mmCIF file of N, CA and C in Angstrom:
data_model
loop_
_atom_site.group_PDB
_atom_site.id
_atom_site.type_symbol
_atom_site.label_atom_id
_atom_site.label_comp_id
_atom_site.label_asym_id
_atom_site.label_seq_id
_atom_site.Cartn_x
_atom_site.Cartn_y
_atom_site.Cartn_z
ATOM 1 N N MET A 23 30.706 16.226 -40.201
ATOM 2 C CA MET A 23 31.424 15.560 -39.412
ATOM 3 C C MET A 23 31.284 14.002 -39.269
ATOM 4 N N GLY A 24 32.260 13.225 -38.975
ATOM 5 C CA GLY A 24 31.928 11.943 -38.886
ATOM 6 C C GLY A 24 31.879 11.507 -37.707
ATOM 7 N N ARG A 25 31.749 10.060 -37.408
ATOM 8 C CA ARG A 25 31.390 9.532 -36.317
ATOM 9 C C ARG A 25 32.165 9.997 -34.833
ATOM 10 N N GLY A 26 33.684 9.809 -35.382
ATOM 11 C CA GLY A 26 34.427 10.387 -34.234
ATOM 12 C C GLY A 26 34.303 11.365 -33.513
ATOM 13 N N MET A 27 33.817 12.620 -34.570
ATOM 14 C CA MET A 27 33.509 13.919 -33.624
ATOM 15 C C MET A 27 32.644 13.736 -32.688
ATOM 16 N N ARG A 28 31.438 13.220 -32.840
ATOM 17 C CA ARG A 28 30.434 13.088 -31.708
ATOM 18 C C ARG A 28 30.936 12.237 -30.174
ATOM 19 N N ALA A 29 32.178 11.918 -30.678
ATOM 20 C CA ALA A 29 32.455 11.116 -29.287
ATOM 21 C C ALA A 29 33.347 12.098 -28.247
ATOM 22 N N HIS A 30 33.526 13.393 -29.056
ATOM 23 C CA HIS A 30 34.071 14.402 -28.212
ATOM 24 C C HIS A 30 33.494 15.706 -27.603
ATOM 25 N N LYS A 31 32.155 15.189 -28.388
ATOM 26 C CA LYS A 31 30.979 15.982 -27.817
ATOM 27 C C LYS A 31 30.854 16.107 -26.238
ATOM 28 N N LYS A 32 30.812 17.432 -25.202
ATOM 29 C CA LYS A 32 30.866 17.400 -24.083
ATOM 30 C C LYS A 32 29.422 16.890 -23.565
ATOM 31 N N PRO A 33 29.424 16.056 -22.299
ATOM 32 C CA PRO A 33 27.992 15.937 -21.725
ATOM 33 C C PRO A 33 27.223 16.894 -21.368
ATOM 34 N N ARG A 34 26.300 16.729 -21.365
ATOM 35 C CA ARG A 34 25.591 17.922 -20.470
ATOM 36 C C ARG A 34 25.594 17.500 -19.057
ATOM 37 N N LYS A 35 25.620 18.618 -18.234
ATOM 38 C CA LYS A 35 26.181 18.650 -16.867
ATOM 39 C C LYS A 35 24.464 18.909 -16.140
ATOM 40 N N GLN A 36 24.243 18.479 -15.202
ATOM 41 C CA GLN A 36 23.162 18.971 -14.517
ATOM 42 C C GLN A 36 23.666 19.651 -13.392
ATOM 43 N N GLY A 37 23.121 21.152 -13.268
ATOM 44 C CA GLY A 37 23.598 22.008 -12.297
ATOM 45 C C GLY A 37 23.326 21.284 -10.937
ATOM 46 N N GLY A 38 24.236 21.655 -9.856
ATOM 47 C CA GLY A 38 24.376 21.315 -8.743
ATOM 48 C C GLY A 38 22.929 21.943 -8.083
ATOM 49 N N LYS A 39 22.729 22.974 -8.762
ATOM 50 C CA LYS A 39 21.358 23.709 -7.787
ATOM 51 C C LYS A 39 19.831 22.368 -8.147
ATOM 52 N N ALA A 40 20.151 22.310 -9.173
ATOM 53 C CA ALA A 40 18.742 21.435 -10.094
ATOM 54 C C ALA A 40 18.818 19.820 -9.057
ATOM 55 N N MET A 41 20.153 19.755 -9.111
ATOM 56 C CA MET A 41 20.323 17.862 -8.507
ATOM 57 C C MET A 41 20.022 18.237 -6.933
ATOM 58 N N ALA A 42 20.343 19.314 -6.286
ATOM 59 C CA ALA A 42 19.993 19.418 -4.907
ATOM 60 C C ALA A 42 18.692 19.820 -4.698
ATOM 61 N N GLU A 43 17.417 20.360 -5.296
ATOM 62 C CA GLU A 43 16.229 20.550 -5.642
ATOM 63 C C GLU A 43 15.523 19.054 -5.532
ATOM 64 N N GLN A 44 16.349 18.342 -6.529
ATOM 65 C CA GLN A 44 15.501 17.009 -6.737
ATOM 66 C C GLN A 44 15.721 16.042 -5.845
ATOM 67 N N MET A 45 16.616 16.210 -4.914
ATOM 68 C CA MET A 45 17.135 15.359 -3.857
ATOM 69 C C MET A 45 16.435 15.917 -2.689
ATOM 70 N N GLN A 46 15.932 17.335 -2.629
ATOM 71 C CA GLN A 46 14.943 17.900 -1.530
ATOM 72 C C GLN A 46 13.453 17.182 -1.901
ATOM 73 N N LYS A 47 13.268 17.129 -2.790
ATOM 74 C CA LYS A 47 11.760 16.802 -3.402
ATOM 75 C C LYS A 47 11.743 15.226 -2.908
ATOM 76 N N LEU A 48 12.551 14.381 -3.271
ATOM 77 C CA LEU A 48 12.943 13.174 -2.709
ATOM 78 C C LEU A 48 12.943 12.651 -1.533
ATOM 79 N N GLY A 49 13.215 13.887 -0.705
ATOM 80 C CA GLY A 49 13.557 13.756 0.792
ATOM 81 C C GLY A 49 12.020 13.540 1.307
ATOM 82 N N ALA A 50 11.569 15.115 0.795
ATOM 83 C CA ALA A 50 10.018 15.552 1.338
ATOM 84 C C ALA A 50 9.024 14.188 0.908
ATOM 85 N N MET A 51 9.420 13.552 -0.184
ATOM 86 C CA MET A 51 8.286 12.680 -0.860
ATOM 87 C C MET A 51 8.721 11.204 0.303
ATOM 88 N N GLN A 52 9.650 11.015 0.621
ATOM 89 C CA GLN A 52 9.954 9.903 1.720
ATOM 90 C C GLN A 52 9.579 10.296 2.992
ATOM 91 N N GLU A 53 9.519 11.681 3.446
ATOM 92 C CA GLU A 53 9.169 11.752 4.510
ATOM 93 C C GLU A 53 7.192 11.729 4.952
ATOM 94 N N LYS A 54 6.309 12.073 3.577
ATOM 95 C CA LYS A 54 5.033 11.818 3.425
ATOM 96 C C LYS A 54 5.086 10.242 3.372
ATOM 97 N N MET A 55 5.773 9.332 2.665
ATOM 98 C CA MET A 55 5.548 7.724 2.408
ATOM 99 C C MET A 55 5.673 7.432 4.124
ATOM 100 N N ASN A 56 6.828 8.019 4.712
ATOM 101 C CA ASN A 56 6.995 7.496 6.162
ATOM 102 C C ASN A 56 5.839 7.744 7.236
ATOM 103 N N GLU A 57 5.064 9.033 6.855
ATOM 104 C CA GLU A 57 3.864 9.240 7.720
ATOM 105 C C GLU A 57 2.760 8.705 7.096
ATOM 106 N N ALA A 58 2.686 8.531 6.129
ATOM 107 C CA ALA A 58 1.475 7.716 5.339
ATOM 108 C C ALA A 58 1.679 6.286 5.752
ATOM 109 N N GLN A 59 2.886 5.525 5.830
ATOM 110 C CA GLN A 59 2.954 4.286 6.575
ATOM 111 C C GLN A 59 2.664 4.044 7.835
ATOM 112 N N LYS A 60 2.474 5.039 8.508
ATOM 113 C CA LYS A 60 2.644 5.228 10.015
ATOM 114 C C LYS A 60 1.002 5.229 10.038
ATOM 115 N N ASN A 61 0.138 5.973 9.588
ATOM 116 C CA ASN A 61 -0.970 6.066 9.407
ATOM 117 C C ASN A 61 -1.911 4.659 9.054
ATOM 118 N N ILE A 62 -1.201 4.162 7.789
ATOM 119 C CA ILE A 62 -1.946 2.751 7.704
ATOM 120 C C ILE A 62 -1.802 1.757 8.326
ATOM 121 N N ASP A 63 -0.325 1.467 9.140
ATOM 122 C CA ASP A 63 -0.138 0.941 10.529
ATOM 123 C C ASP A 63 -1.106 1.103 11.406
ATOM 124 N N ALA A 64 -1.714 2.189 11.768
ATOM 125 C CA ALA A 64 -2.441 2.416 12.873
ATOM 126 C C ALA A 64 -4.304 2.288 12.489
ATOM 127 N N MET A 65 -4.291 2.216 11.551
ATOM 128 C CA MET A 65 -5.647 2.079 10.800
ATOM 129 C C MET A 65 -5.944 0.664 11.255
ATOM 130 N N GLU A 66 -7.368 0.159 11.475
ATOM 131 C CA GLU A 66 -8.347 -0.602 11.543
ATOM 132 C C GLU A 66 -9.433 -0.421 10.607
ATOM 133 N N LEU A 67 -9.607 -1.707 10.162
ATOM 134 C CA LEU A 67 -10.665 -2.093 9.297
ATOM 135 C C LEU A 67 -11.524 -3.081 9.804
ATOM 136 N N GLU A 68 -13.157 -2.963 9.758
ATOM 137 C CA GLU A 68 -13.951 -4.104 10.397
ATOM 138 C C GLU A 68 -14.378 -4.636 9.128
ATOM 139 N N THR A 69 -14.343 -5.896 9.105
ATOM 140 C CA THR A 69 -15.528 -6.633 7.704
ATOM 141 C C THR A 69 -16.203 -7.598 8.303
ATOM 142 N N SER A 70 -17.422 -8.230 7.850
ATOM 143 C CA SER A 70 -17.970 -9.119 7.989
ATOM 144 C C SER A 70 -18.506 -10.184 7.006
ATOM 145 N N ALA A 71 -19.125 -11.339 7.276
ATOM 146 C CA ALA A 71 -19.490 -12.114 6.305
ATOM 147 C C ALA A 71 -20.470 -12.968 6.943
ATOM 148 N N GLY A 72 -21.576 -13.815 6.307
ATOM 149 C CA GLY A 72 -22.815 -14.164 6.711
ATOM 150 C C GLY A 72 -23.422 -13.226 6.982
ATOM 151 N N GLY A 73 -23.687 -11.946 6.552
ATOM 152 C CA GLY A 73 -24.887 -11.130 7.445
ATOM 153 C C GLY A 73 -24.416 -10.461 8.307
ATOM 154 N N GLY A 74 -23.314 -10.443 8.921
ATOM 155 C CA GLY A 74 -22.479 -9.886 10.248
ATOM 156 C C GLY A 74 -22.400 -10.808 11.016
ATOM 157 N N ALA A 75 -22.609 -12.485 10.649
ATOM 158 C CA ALA A 75 -22.853 -13.405 11.937
ATOM 159 C C ALA A 75 -20.968 -13.343 12.148
ATOM 160 N N VAL A 76 -20.117 -13.071 11.150
ATOM 161 C CA VAL A 76 -18.686 -13.363 11.422
ATOM 162 C C VAL A 76 -18.140 -12.046 11.310
ATOM 163 N N LYS A 77 -17.588 -11.190 12.254
ATOM 164 C CA LYS A 77 -17.009 -9.700 12.182
ATOM 165 C C LYS A 77 -15.667 -10.027 12.401
ATOM 166 N N VAL A 78 -14.371 -9.382 11.549
ATOM 167 C CA VAL A 78 -13.145 -9.631 11.680
ATOM 168 C C VAL A 78 -12.449 -7.862 11.816
ATOM 169 N N LYS A 79 -11.795 -7.623 12.414
ATOM 170 C CA LYS A 79 -10.980 -6.337 12.275
ATOM 171 C C LYS A 79 -9.726 -6.483 12.077
ATOM 172 N N VAL A 80 -9.048 -5.957 10.986
ATOM 173 C CA VAL A 80 -7.644 -6.173 10.678
ATOM 174 C C VAL A 80 -7.300 -4.680 10.706
ATOM 175 N N ASN A 81 -6.035 -5.060 11.280
ATOM 176 C CA ASN A 81 -5.365 -3.535 11.435
ATOM 177 C C ASN A 81 -4.414 -3.019 9.976
ATOM 178 N N GLY A 82 -3.779 -2.273 9.813
ATOM 179 C CA GLY A 82 -2.849 -1.890 8.473
ATOM 180 C C GLY A 82 -1.644 -2.757 8.548
ATOM 181 N N LYS A 83 -1.229 -3.447 9.332
ATOM 182 C CA LYS A 83 -0.015 -4.486 9.313
ATOM 183 C C LYS A 83 -0.764 -6.031 8.786
ATOM 184 N N LYS A 84 -2.175 -5.571 8.705
ATOM 185 C CA LYS A 84 -2.656 -6.914 8.477
ATOM 186 C C LYS A 84 -2.476 -8.171 9.284
ATOM 187 N N GLU A 85 -2.620 -7.639 10.375
ATOM 188 C CA GLU A 85 -2.985 -8.374 11.565
ATOM 189 C C GLU A 85 -4.493 -8.757 11.966
ATOM 190 N N VAL A 86 -5.192 -9.663 12.323
ATOM 191 C CA VAL A 86 -6.162 -9.728 12.898
ATOM 192 C C VAL A 86 -6.254 -9.211 14.128
ATOM 193 N N VAL A 87 -6.941 -8.312 14.691
ATOM 194 C CA VAL A 87 -6.908 -7.832 16.063
ATOM 195 C C VAL A 87 -8.217 -8.033 16.705
ATOM 196 N N SER A 88 -9.053 -8.697 16.054
ATOM 197 C CA SER A 88 -10.274 -8.971 16.749
ATOM 198 C C SER A 88 -11.440 -9.953 15.694
ATOM 199 N N LEU A 89 -12.044 -10.940 16.401
ATOM 200 C CA LEU A 89 -12.803 -11.805 15.543
ATOM 201 C C LEU A 89 -13.921 -11.922 16.616
ATOM 202 N N ASN A 90 -15.261 -12.011 16.019
ATOM 203 C CA ASN A 90 -16.395 -11.899 16.517
ATOM 204 C C ASN A 90 -17.126 -13.001 15.737
ATOM 205 N N ILE A 91 -17.792 -14.005 16.280
ATOM 206 C CA ILE A 91 -18.477 -15.250 15.847
ATOM 207 C C ILE A 91 -19.734 -15.147 16.415
ATOM 208 N N ASP A 92 -20.887 -15.019 15.686
ATOM 209 C CA ASP A 92 -21.943 -15.152 16.429
ATOM 210 C C ASP A 92 -22.792 -16.483 16.699
ATOM 211 N N LYS A 93 -22.989 -16.520 17.859
ATOM 212 C CA LYS A 93 -23.020 -17.871 18.673
ATOM 213 C C LYS A 93 -24.042 -18.693 18.134
ATOM 214 N N ASP A 94 -25.161 -17.710 17.562
ATOM 215 C CA ASP A 94 -26.345 -18.746 16.459
ATOM 216 C C ASP A 94 -25.759 -19.619 15.150
ATOM 217 N N ILE A 95 -24.596 -18.853 14.913
ATOM 218 C CA ILE A 95 -24.200 -19.742 13.423
ATOM 219 C C ILE A 95 -23.379 -20.563 13.805
ATOM 220 N N VAL A 96 -23.062 -21.194 15.117
ATOM 221 C CA VAL A 96 -22.160 -22.408 15.374
ATOM 222 C C VAL A 96 -22.883 -23.353 15.376
ATOM 223 N N ASP A 97 -22.354 -24.250 14.560
ATOM 224 C CA ASP A 97 -23.184 -25.701 14.303
ATOM 225 C C ASP A 97 -21.967 -26.381 14.194
ATOM 226 N N PRO A 98 -21.739 -27.445 15.018
ATOM 227 C CA PRO A 98 -20.845 -28.712 14.816
ATOM 228 C C PRO A 98 -21.245 -29.548 14.076
ATOM 229 N N GLU A 99 -22.346 -29.575 13.333
ATOM 230 C CA GLU A 99 -22.619 -30.522 12.313
ATOM 231 C C GLU A 99 -22.095 -29.522 11.061
ATOM 232 N N ASP A 100 -21.807 -28.266 10.962
ATOM 233 C CA ASP A 100 -21.289 -27.615 9.842
ATOM 234 C C ASP A 100 -20.218 -26.470 10.130
ATOM 235 N N VAL A 101 -19.184 -27.364 10.773
ATOM 236 C CA VAL A 101 -17.807 -26.542 11.051
ATOM 237 C C VAL A 101 -17.600 -25.916 9.507
ATOM 238 N N GLU A 102 -17.370 -26.849 8.320
ATOM 239 C CA GLU A 102 -17.148 -26.034 7.203
ATOM 240 C C GLU A 102 -17.619 -24.908 6.935
ATOM 241 N N MET A 103 -18.998 -24.635 6.883
ATOM 242 C CA MET A 103 -19.749 -23.132 6.740
ATOM 243 C C MET A 103 -18.827 -22.356 7.497
ATOM 244 N N LEU A 104 -18.647 -22.394 8.989
ATOM 245 C CA LEU A 104 -17.873 -21.543 9.751
ATOM 246 C C LEU A 104 -16.793 -20.981 9.477
ATOM 247 N N GLU A 105 -15.913 -21.670 9.070
ATOM 248 C CA GLU A 105 -14.943 -21.857 8.259
ATOM 249 C C GLU A 105 -14.588 -21.064 7.300
ATOM 250 N N ASP A 106 -15.469 -21.154 6.297
ATOM 251 C CA ASP A 106 -15.573 -20.292 4.984
ATOM 252 C C ASP A 106 -16.100 -19.055 5.513
ATOM 253 N N LEU A 107 -16.722 -18.918 6.198
ATOM 254 C CA LEU A 107 -17.172 -17.427 6.731
ATOM 255 C C LEU A 107 -16.202 -16.810 7.350
ATOM 256 N N VAL A 108 -15.214 -17.358 8.400
ATOM 257 C CA VAL A 108 -14.280 -16.702 8.854
ATOM 258 C C VAL A 108 -13.558 -16.072 7.957
ATOM 259 N N MET A 109 -12.591 -17.064 6.262
ATOM 260 C CA MET A 109 -11.833 -16.665 5.650
ATOM 261 C C MET A 109 -12.115 -15.798 4.954
ATOM 262 N N ALA A 110 -13.755 -15.216 4.258
ATOM 263 C CA ALA A 110 -13.988 -14.591 3.849
ATOM 264 C C ALA A 110 -14.086 -13.302 4.654
ATOM 265 N N ALA A 111 -14.313 -13.316 5.481
ATOM 266 C CA ALA A 111 -14.064 -12.075 6.289
ATOM 267 C C ALA A 111 -12.824 -11.489 6.391
ATOM 268 N N VAL A 112 -11.890 -12.445 6.772
ATOM 269 C CA VAL A 112 -10.319 -12.204 6.711
ATOM 270 C C VAL A 112 -9.651 -11.765 5.706
ATOM 271 N N ASN A 113 -10.332 -12.374 4.720
ATOM 272 C CA ASN A 113 -9.664 -12.241 3.277
ATOM 273 C C ASN A 113 -10.195 -10.839 2.679
ATOM 274 N N GLU A 114 -11.579 -10.216 3.047
ATOM 275 C CA GLU A 114 -11.917 -8.768 2.728
ATOM 276 C C GLU A 114 -11.524 -8.195 3.351
ATOM 277 N N GLY A 115 -10.820 -8.057 4.802
ATOM 278 C CA GLY A 115 -10.545 -6.945 5.268
ATOM 279 C C GLY A 115 -8.822 -6.975 5.033
ATOM 280 N N ILE A 116 -8.200 -8.226 4.709
ATOM 281 C CA ILE A 116 -6.940 -7.726 4.082
ATOM 282 C C ILE A 116 -6.967 -6.971 2.850
ATOM 283 N N ARG A 117 -8.166 -7.361 2.251
ATOM 284 C CA ARG A 117 -8.245 -6.572 0.534
ATOM 285 C C ARG A 117 -8.071 -5.158 0.748
ATOM 286 N N GLN A 118 -9.034 -4.931 1.614
ATOM 287 C CA GLN A 118 -9.626 -3.378 2.265
ATOM 288 C C GLN A 118 -8.375 -2.664 2.436
ATOM 289 N N ILE A 119 -7.443 -3.014 3.238
ATOM 290 C CA ILE A 119 -5.807 -2.546 3.735
ATOM 291 C C ILE A 119 -5.501 -2.593 2.765
ATOM 292 N N GLU A 120 -5.118 -3.707 1.929
ATOM 293 C CA GLU A 120 -4.278 -3.314 0.921
ATOM 294 C C GLU A 120 -4.813 -2.193 -0.199
ATOM 295 N N GLU A 121 -5.617 -1.966 -0.576
ATOM 296 C CA GLU A 121 -6.460 -0.996 -1.310
ATOM 297 C C GLU A 121 -6.369 0.329 -0.792
ATOM 298 N N ALA A 122 -6.429 0.349 0.470
ATOM 299 C CA ALA A 122 -6.202 1.711 1.384
ATOM 300 C C ALA A 122 -4.695 1.949 1.299
ATOM 301 N N SER A 123 -3.784 1.136 1.470
ATOM 302 C CA SER A 123 -2.333 1.313 1.515
ATOM 303 C C SER A 123 -2.053 1.711 0.056
ATOM 304 N N SER A 124 -2.414 1.084 -0.939
ATOM 305 C CA SER A 124 -2.247 1.437 -2.365
ATOM 306 C C SER A 124 -2.833 2.841 -2.645
ATOM 307 N N LYS A 125 -4.044 3.250 -2.170
ATOM 308 C CA LYS A 125 -4.366 4.282 -2.204
ATOM 309 C C LYS A 125 -3.549 5.325 -1.854
ATOM 310 N N ALA A 126 -2.987 5.150 -0.620
ATOM 311 C CA ALA A 126 -2.420 6.434 0.073
ATOM 312 C C ALA A 126 -0.544 6.578 -0.311
ATOM 313 N N MET A 127 -0.271 5.158 -1.016
ATOM 314 C CA MET A 127 0.961 5.456 -1.480
ATOM 315 C C MET A 127 1.126 5.902 -2.891
ATOM 316 N N GLU A 128 -0.180 5.890 -3.602
ATOM 317 C CA GLU A 128 -0.664 6.501 -4.997
ATOM 318 C C GLU A 128 -0.621 7.950 -4.675
ATOM 319 N N ASP A 129 -1.186 8.227 -3.923
ATOM 320 C CA ASP A 129 -1.671 9.739 -3.890
ATOM 321 C C ASP A 129 -0.468 10.347 -3.548
ATOM 322 N N ILE A 130 0.759 9.996 -3.096
ATOM 323 C CA ILE A 130 1.866 10.631 -2.562
ATOM 324 C C ILE A 130 2.633 10.554 -3.735
ATOM 325 N N THR A 131 2.792 9.777 -4.493
ATOM 326 C CA THR A 131 3.861 9.413 -5.718
ATOM 327 C C THR A 131 3.162 9.505 -7.171
ATOM 328 N N SER A 132 1.991 10.269 -7.013
ATOM 329 C CA SER A 132 1.461 10.914 -8.395
ATOM 330 C C SER A 132 2.119 11.691 -8.549
ATOM 331 N N GLY A 133 2.382 11.597 -9.945
ATOM 332 C CA GLY A 133 2.803 13.055 -10.522
ATOM 333 C C GLY A 133 4.244 12.877 -10.686
ATOM 334 N N ILE A 134 5.088 11.797 -9.993
ATOM 335 C CA ILE A 134 6.529 12.159 -10.119
ATOM 336 C C ILE A 134 6.762 11.236 -11.335
ATOM 337 N N GLU A 135 7.858 12.094 -11.923
ATOM 338 C CA GLU A 135 8.375 11.709 -12.996
ATOM 339 C C GLU A 135 9.852 11.205 -12.638
ATOM 340 N N ILE A 136 9.968 9.570 -12.990
ATOM 341 C CA ILE A 136 11.107 9.019 -12.642
ATOM 342 C C ILE A 136 12.143 9.071 -14.159
ATOM 343 N N PRO A 137 13.203 9.584 -14.355
ATOM 344 C CA PRO A 137 13.835 9.494 -15.734
ATOM 345 C C PRO A 137 13.671 7.593 -16.050
ATOM 346 N N GLY A 138 13.440 7.552 -17.202
ATOM 347 C CA GLY A 138 13.978 6.092 -17.799
ATOM 348 C C GLY A 138 12.329 5.341 -17.304
ATOM 349 N N MET A 139 11.562 5.878 -16.703
ATOM 350 C CA MET A 139 10.120 5.296 -16.493
ATOM 351 C C MET A 139 8.967 5.543 -16.965
ATOM 352 N N MET A 140 9.427 6.524 -18.062
ATOM 353 C CA MET A 140 8.210 7.017 -18.945
ATOM 354 C C MET A 140 8.273 6.537 -20.222
#
């Protein structure tokens, strides 16, 4: 057979039933992802810096919802230290939310085989 003969080979057809099953699985996965995102959005994590002198609560939308600063660490002569503690607490809160979000989505999508991605 020459190359021209291969050109006339009929392509494989995926059955309609298999395609419907695949679409159903994708729909179910999308529902799980939507539910996980709602749970993540409702999540709140509290982090601290300076041994608890600065406490920050961050929600799943990566918004700071509360900030508590111990009055004993407020020193007008050292505002830079206070700024560093606030940044450290906020950044840790955001890091923890991102980690929780990634883990939740990974749990849903693990084992999914996407053609062309393997």
